[in-house]
Amino acid sequence: MRTIGSVLPLPSTDEAAGLSLWDFWTAGASWAAYSSARSALAALLAQRRARRVWLPAYACPALMEGAVAGGRQAAWYAVDERLEPRLEDLQSVRPGDAVVGIDYFGRPPGEDFQALARSQPDVLWIEDRAQALAPGPAWGAVRLFSPRKLIGVGDGGLLVAETELPQPSAPPSRTEAGAQAARAHDPEGLAPQTWFPAFQAQEAAFTVDAAAMSARTTKVLRGCAAQPLIDARRRNAGFLAAALADIALWPEPPAWPPLAFPILVPDAAAFVQGMAARGVFCARHWADLPSPARFAQAHDLSRRLVSLPCDHRYGEADMARIARAVREVQAGAR
């Protein structure tokens, strides 16, 4: 039986039928294409001379790596049990600071946070769209994309804005997407030993540098149609929302196409193992948070949140199988 989830396969680079991902994300604005999102973030903060960067307590270590590169100071703000920013923690933001907000799983933050961003134009508001395929109208002055989270490419960090952006000063350091190419040759996912170790090695090799995005990733983004990806993710997430509303992070069917479908369980680590035993590979976004332990809500979410695959590779039968596996793992844990 084929497996579900894990590494995305390298897609074809045929000409997009409809608006490409590249055009959908850039939409005629300025852009700068780096090897990774952390590198793009570091370059942006250096260009804007931000000395202090505010990060949400629920974030991946790579985001902090890019934020503090060059000796910048990191400050933190809390999120609630549904990953909404707590605005009271941002009362100390000052002109010249930068604030990073995350469109978690593709979902933009609430209107109160967006209104705060609009009210402080002397602060650099960065919209982290690493998990966001199509979150809706931009709320950040600069948008930051990480294509390899959403399609099967090996690198890439894309800045998009209406103002001048810093450009990479070094040629691409990555020219291959070996793990993603190997995954494409194993469509049933039955031989993870041929692609998963390579994927882990690729991910571990990322650093903050000034390298440009690879030509291969650029070609894929320019040749991959956006709308089919959006439609499939939204449709699959809608099925899971109906089947698993009682444990969903957000019970309502998503209006946005999510990176994955987030659920809350008592023990994420054990749950992921149980799902893997049933051939469904789930991620944890994120198992290790860089924020201080005093942000108890964020760290509790980290121990409980599991990301169910719902990407464009799959259809309703796959979502039904995922839902059944979830209930089986739940029953076994009782």
Coordinates of C-alpha atoms in Angstrom, one line a residue:
M1 CA 0.0 0.0 0.0
R2 CA 1.4 3.4 -1.0
T3 CA 2.3 5.9 1.7
I4 CA 0.9 9.4 2.2
G5 CA 2.9 12.5 3.0
S6 CA 6.6 13.4 3.5
V7 CA 8.9 14.8 0.8
L8 CA 7.2 16.5 -2.2
P9 CA 8.3 15.2 -5.6
L10 CA 10.0 17.4 -8.1
P11 CA 7.3 18.6 -10.5
S12 CA 7.6 18.9 -14.2
T13 CA 8.8 22.2 -15.7
D14 CA 6.3 22.4 -18.5
E15 CA 4.8 25.8 -19.3
A16 CA 2.1 26.6 -16.8
A17 CA -1.5 26.4 -18.0
G18 CA -2.7 29.5 -16.3
L19 CA -1.0 31.9 -13.9
S20 CA 2.3 30.4 -12.7
L21 CA 3.2 30.3 -9.0
W22 CA 6.0 32.8 -9.7
D23 CA 3.5 35.3 -11.3
F24 CA 0.9 34.6 -8.7
W25 CA 3.3 35.4 -5.9
T26 CA 5.1 38.3 -7.4
A27 CA 2.1 39.9 -9.2
G28 CA 4.2 42.6 -10.9
A29 CA 5.9 43.7 -7.6
S30 CA 9.6 43.9 -6.9
W31 CA 11.3 40.6 -5.9
A32 CA 14.6 39.1 -4.8
A33 CA 15.2 35.4 -5.1
Y34 CA 17.6 33.8 -2.5
S35 CA 18.7 30.3 -1.7
S36 CA 16.5 30.1 1.4
A37 CA 14.0 32.1 3.3
R38 CA 16.4 32.6 6.2
S39 CA 19.0 34.1 3.9
A40 CA 16.4 36.4 2.3
L41 CA 15.2 37.6 5.7
A42 CA 18.8 38.3 6.8
A43 CA 19.5 40.3 3.7
L44 CA 16.3 42.3 4.1
L45 CA 16.9 43.2 7.7
A46 CA 20.5 44.2 6.9
Q47 CA 19.3 46.5 4.0
R48 CA 16.6 48.1 6.3
R49 CA 19.1 48.4 9.2
A50 CA 16.7 46.9 11.7
R51 CA 18.4 46.4 15.0
R52 CA 15.6 44.6 16.8
V53 CA 13.4 41.9 15.3
W54 CA 10.1 40.8 16.9
L55 CA 9.3 37.1 16.3
P56 CA 6.3 35.1 17.4
A57 CA 7.0 32.6 20.1
Y58 CA 5.6 29.9 17.9
A59 CA 8.2 29.8 15.1
C60 CA 10.8 27.5 13.5
P61 CA 14.5 27.7 14.4
A62 CA 15.4 28.7 10.8
L63 CA 13.4 31.9 11.2
M64 CA 15.3 33.0 14.2
E65 CA 18.6 32.1 12.5
G66 CA 17.8 34.5 9.7
A67 CA 16.5 37.2 12.1
V68 CA 19.6 37.3 14.4
A69 CA 22.2 37.0 11.6
G70 CA 24.6 39.9 11.9
G71 CA 24.1 40.4 15.6
R72 CA 20.5 41.7 15.5
Q73 CA 18.5 41.5 18.7
A74 CA 15.5 39.2 18.8
A75 CA 12.4 40.1 20.8
W76 CA 9.4 37.8 21.3
Y77 CA 5.7 38.1 21.4
A78 CA 3.2 35.4 22.5
V79 CA 0.5 33.7 20.5
D80 CA -2.7 32.2 21.9
E81 CA -4.1 28.6 21.7
R82 CA -5.2 29.3 18.1
L83 CA -1.9 30.9 17.0
E84 CA -3.3 34.4 17.0
P85 CA -0.7 37.0 18.1
R86 CA -1.2 38.6 21.5
L87 CA -1.1 42.3 20.7
E88 CA -0.2 43.4 24.3
D89 CA 3.3 41.9 23.8
L90 CA 3.8 44.3 20.8
Q91 CA 3.2 47.5 22.8
S92 CA 7.0 48.0 23.0
V93 CA 7.6 48.0 19.3
R94 CA 9.4 51.1 18.2
P95 CA 10.1 52.9 14.9
G96 CA 13.0 51.2 13.2
D97 CA 12.1 47.8 14.6
A98 CA 11.0 44.9 12.4
V99 CA 8.1 42.6 13.2
V100 CA 7.7 39.2 11.6
G101 CA 4.2 37.7 11.5
I102 CA 3.5 34.2 10.2
D103 CA 0.6 33.1 8.1
Y104 CA 0.4 29.8 9.9
F105 CA -0.5 26.9 7.7
G106 CA -1.5 29.6 5.1
R107 CA -3.9 31.4 7.4
P108 CA -3.3 35.1 7.8
P109 CA -3.5 36.6 11.3
G110 CA -6.6 38.3 12.5
E111 CA -7.8 41.8 11.6
D112 CA -6.6 43.3 14.9
F113 CA -3.0 42.3 14.1
Q114 CA -3.3 43.5 10.5
A115 CA -4.7 46.8 11.7
L116 CA -1.8 47.3 14.0
A117 CA 0.6 46.7 11.1
R118 CA -1.3 49.3 9.0
S119 CA -1.1 51.8 11.9
Q120 CA 2.7 51.7 12.2
P121 CA 4.3 52.4 8.8
D122 CA 7.6 53.3 10.5
V123 CA 8.0 49.7 11.6
L124 CA 9.0 47.0 9.0
W125 CA 6.2 44.5 9.0
I126 CA 7.3 41.2 7.3
E127 CA 4.6 38.7 6.3
D128 CA 6.1 35.2 6.5
R129 CA 4.4 33.2 3.8
A130 CA 6.6 30.2 4.0
Q131 CA 3.5 28.0 4.7
A132 CA 1.2 30.1 2.6
L133 CA 0.3 29.3 -1.0
A134 CA -2.5 31.9 -1.3
P135 CA -3.4 33.6 2.0
G136 CA -5.3 36.5 0.4
P137 CA -4.4 40.2 0.3
A138 CA -1.0 41.1 1.6
W139 CA -0.9 42.7 5.1
G140 CA 2.9 42.9 5.3
A141 CA 5.1 45.5 3.6
V142 CA 7.4 42.7 2.6
R143 CA 6.3 39.1 1.9
L144 CA 8.6 36.2 2.4
F145 CA 8.1 32.9 0.6
S146 CA 9.8 29.5 1.0
P147 CA 8.8 27.5 -2.1
R148 CA 10.2 24.1 -0.9
K149 CA 7.6 24.0 1.8
L150 CA 4.8 23.9 -0.8
I151 CA 6.2 22.2 -3.9
G152 CA 8.9 19.8 -4.6
V153 CA 12.0 22.0 -5.1
G154 CA 15.3 21.9 -3.3
D155 CA 15.8 25.5 -2.3
G156 CA 14.5 29.0 -2.5
G157 CA 13.6 32.1 -0.5
L158 CA 11.6 34.8 -2.3
L159 CA 11.1 38.4 -1.1
V160 CA 8.2 40.4 -2.7
A161 CA 7.4 44.1 -2.0
E162 CA 6.4 47.3 -3.6
T163 CA 9.8 48.9 -2.6
E164 CA 13.4 48.2 -3.6
L165 CA 14.7 44.9 -2.2
P166 CA 18.3 43.7 -1.7
Q167 CA 19.5 41.3 -4.3
P168 CA 21.7 38.2 -3.8
S169 CA 25.4 38.9 -4.2
A170 CA 26.5 35.3 -4.9
P171 CA 25.6 32.7 -7.5
P172 CA 23.3 29.8 -6.6
S173 CA 25.0 27.4 -4.2
R174 CA 22.5 24.7 -4.9
T175 CA 21.8 23.3 -8.4
E176 CA 20.1 20.0 -7.6
A177 CA 17.0 18.9 -5.9
G178 CA 18.2 15.3 -5.5
A179 CA 15.7 14.2 -2.8
Q180 CA 12.8 15.7 -4.6
A181 CA 13.9 14.1 -7.9
A182 CA 14.3 10.7 -6.2
R183 CA 10.9 11.0 -4.6
A184 CA 9.4 11.6 -8.1
H185 CA 10.8 8.2 -9.1
D186 CA 9.0 6.6 -6.2
P187 CA 5.4 7.8 -6.7
E188 CA 4.0 5.2 -4.3
G189 CA 6.5 6.3 -1.5
L190 CA 7.5 2.7 -0.9
A191 CA 11.2 3.2 -0.9
P192 CA 11.9 6.1 1.5
Q193 CA 15.5 5.0 1.9
T194 CA 16.1 6.3 -1.6
W195 CA 15.0 9.9 -0.9
F196 CA 14.4 10.7 2.8
P197 CA 18.1 10.6 4.0
A198 CA 19.0 12.9 1.0
F199 CA 16.2 15.2 2.1
Q200 CA 17.4 15.4 5.6
A201 CA 21.0 16.1 4.4
Q202 CA 19.7 18.9 2.1
E203 CA 17.8 20.5 4.9
A204 CA 20.7 20.3 7.4
A205 CA 23.0 22.0 4.9
F206 CA 21.1 25.3 4.8
T207 CA 22.9 28.3 6.3
V208 CA 22.5 32.1 6.0
D209 CA 24.3 33.1 2.9
A210 CA 24.0 35.6 0.0
A211 CA 23.4 33.0 -2.7
A212 CA 20.7 33.3 -5.3
M213 CA 17.9 30.8 -5.9
S214 CA 18.8 28.0 -8.2
A215 CA 17.8 28.1 -11.8
R216 CA 16.0 24.8 -11.4
T217 CA 13.7 26.2 -8.7
T218 CA 13.1 29.4 -10.7
K219 CA 12.1 27.3 -13.7
V220 CA 9.7 25.2 -11.7
L221 CA 8.0 28.2 -10.1
R222 CA 7.6 29.8 -13.5
G223 CA 6.3 26.6 -15.0
C224 CA 3.9 25.4 -12.3
A225 CA 0.3 26.6 -12.4
A226 CA -0.9 28.0 -9.1
Q227 CA -4.7 27.4 -9.3
P228 CA -4.7 23.5 -9.4
L229 CA -2.5 23.5 -6.3
I230 CA -4.8 26.0 -4.5
D231 CA -7.9 24.1 -5.4
A232 CA -6.6 20.7 -4.4
R233 CA -5.3 21.8 -1.0
R234 CA -8.5 23.7 -0.2
R235 CA -10.7 20.7 -1.2
N236 CA -8.7 18.2 0.8
A237 CA -8.6 20.4 3.8
G238 CA -12.3 20.9 3.6
F239 CA -12.8 17.1 3.8
L240 CA -10.5 16.8 6.8
A241 CA -12.3 19.7 8.5
A242 CA -15.6 17.9 8.2
A243 CA -14.2 14.6 9.4
L244 CA -12.0 15.8 12.2
A245 CA -13.6 19.0 13.4
D246 CA -13.4 17.9 17.1
I247 CA -9.6 17.9 17.1
A248 CA -8.9 20.6 14.4
L249 CA -6.8 23.6 15.4
W250 CA -9.4 25.7 13.5
P251 CA -12.7 23.7 13.2
E252 CA -14.1 25.8 10.3
P253 CA -13.3 24.7 6.8
P254 CA -10.4 26.8 5.6
A255 CA -11.0 29.6 3.1
W256 CA -7.2 29.5 2.3
P257 CA -5.3 26.5 0.8
P258 CA -3.3 25.2 3.8
L259 CA 0.2 23.8 3.9
A260 CA -1.2 21.0 6.0
F261 CA -4.3 20.4 8.2
P262 CA -3.3 21.0 11.8
I263 CA -4.9 19.0 14.6
L264 CA -4.3 18.9 18.4
V265 CA -3.6 15.6 20.2
P266 CA -2.3 14.8 23.7
D267 CA 1.1 13.7 22.5
A268 CA 2.3 14.8 19.1
A269 CA 5.4 12.6 19.0
A270 CA 3.6 9.4 19.8
F271 CA 0.7 10.3 17.4
V272 CA 3.1 10.8 14.5
Q273 CA 4.6 7.4 15.2
G274 CA 1.2 5.8 15.2
M275 CA 0.3 7.4 11.9
A276 CA 3.6 6.4 10.3
A277 CA 2.9 2.8 11.3
R278 CA -0.3 3.1 9.1
G279 CA 1.6 4.6 6.2
V280 CA 0.7 8.2 6.8
F281 CA 3.7 10.5 7.3
C282 CA 2.8 13.6 9.3
A283 CA 5.0 16.5 10.2
R284 CA 5.3 18.6 13.3
H285 CA 5.4 22.3 12.8
W286 CA 7.4 22.6 15.0
A287 CA 8.8 20.1 17.5
D288 CA 11.6 22.5 18.7
L289 CA 10.8 26.1 19.3
P290 CA 13.6 28.7 19.7
S291 CA 11.5 30.9 21.9
P292 CA 12.1 31.1 25.7
A293 CA 10.3 28.6 27.9
R294 CA 8.3 31.4 29.5
F295 CA 6.0 31.3 26.4
A296 CA 4.2 28.3 27.9
Q297 CA 1.2 28.4 25.4
A298 CA 3.5 28.2 22.4
H299 CA 5.5 25.3 23.9
D300 CA 2.3 23.4 24.9
L301 CA 1.1 23.7 21.3
S302 CA 4.4 22.4 20.0
R303 CA 3.9 19.2 22.1
R304 CA 0.4 18.7 20.8
L305 CA 0.1 20.0 17.2
V306 CA 0.3 17.6 14.3
S307 CA 0.2 18.5 10.6
L308 CA -1.8 16.1 8.4
P309 CA -0.9 16.0 4.7
C310 CA -3.5 17.5 2.4
D311 CA -1.4 18.7 -0.5
H312 CA -2.1 18.5 -4.3
R313 CA -0.9 14.9 -4.7
Y314 CA -4.0 13.6 -3.0
G315 CA -7.7 13.3 -3.3
E316 CA -10.8 12.4 -1.3
A317 CA -10.0 8.7 -1.0
D318 CA -6.6 9.7 0.5
M319 CA -8.2 12.1 2.9
A320 CA -10.7 9.4 4.0
R321 CA -7.8 7.1 4.7
I322 CA -6.0 9.8 6.7
A323 CA -9.2 10.4 8.8
R324 CA -9.6 6.6 9.5
A325 CA -5.9 6.4 10.5
V326 CA -6.4 9.3 12.9
R327 CA -9.3 7.7 14.6
E328 CA -7.5 4.4 14.9
V329 CA -4.5 6.0 16.5
Q330 CA -6.8 7.9 18.9
A331 CA -8.6 4.7 19.8
G332 CA -5.3 2.9 20.4
A333 CA -4.1 5.7 22.7
R334 CA -7.1 5.4 25.0

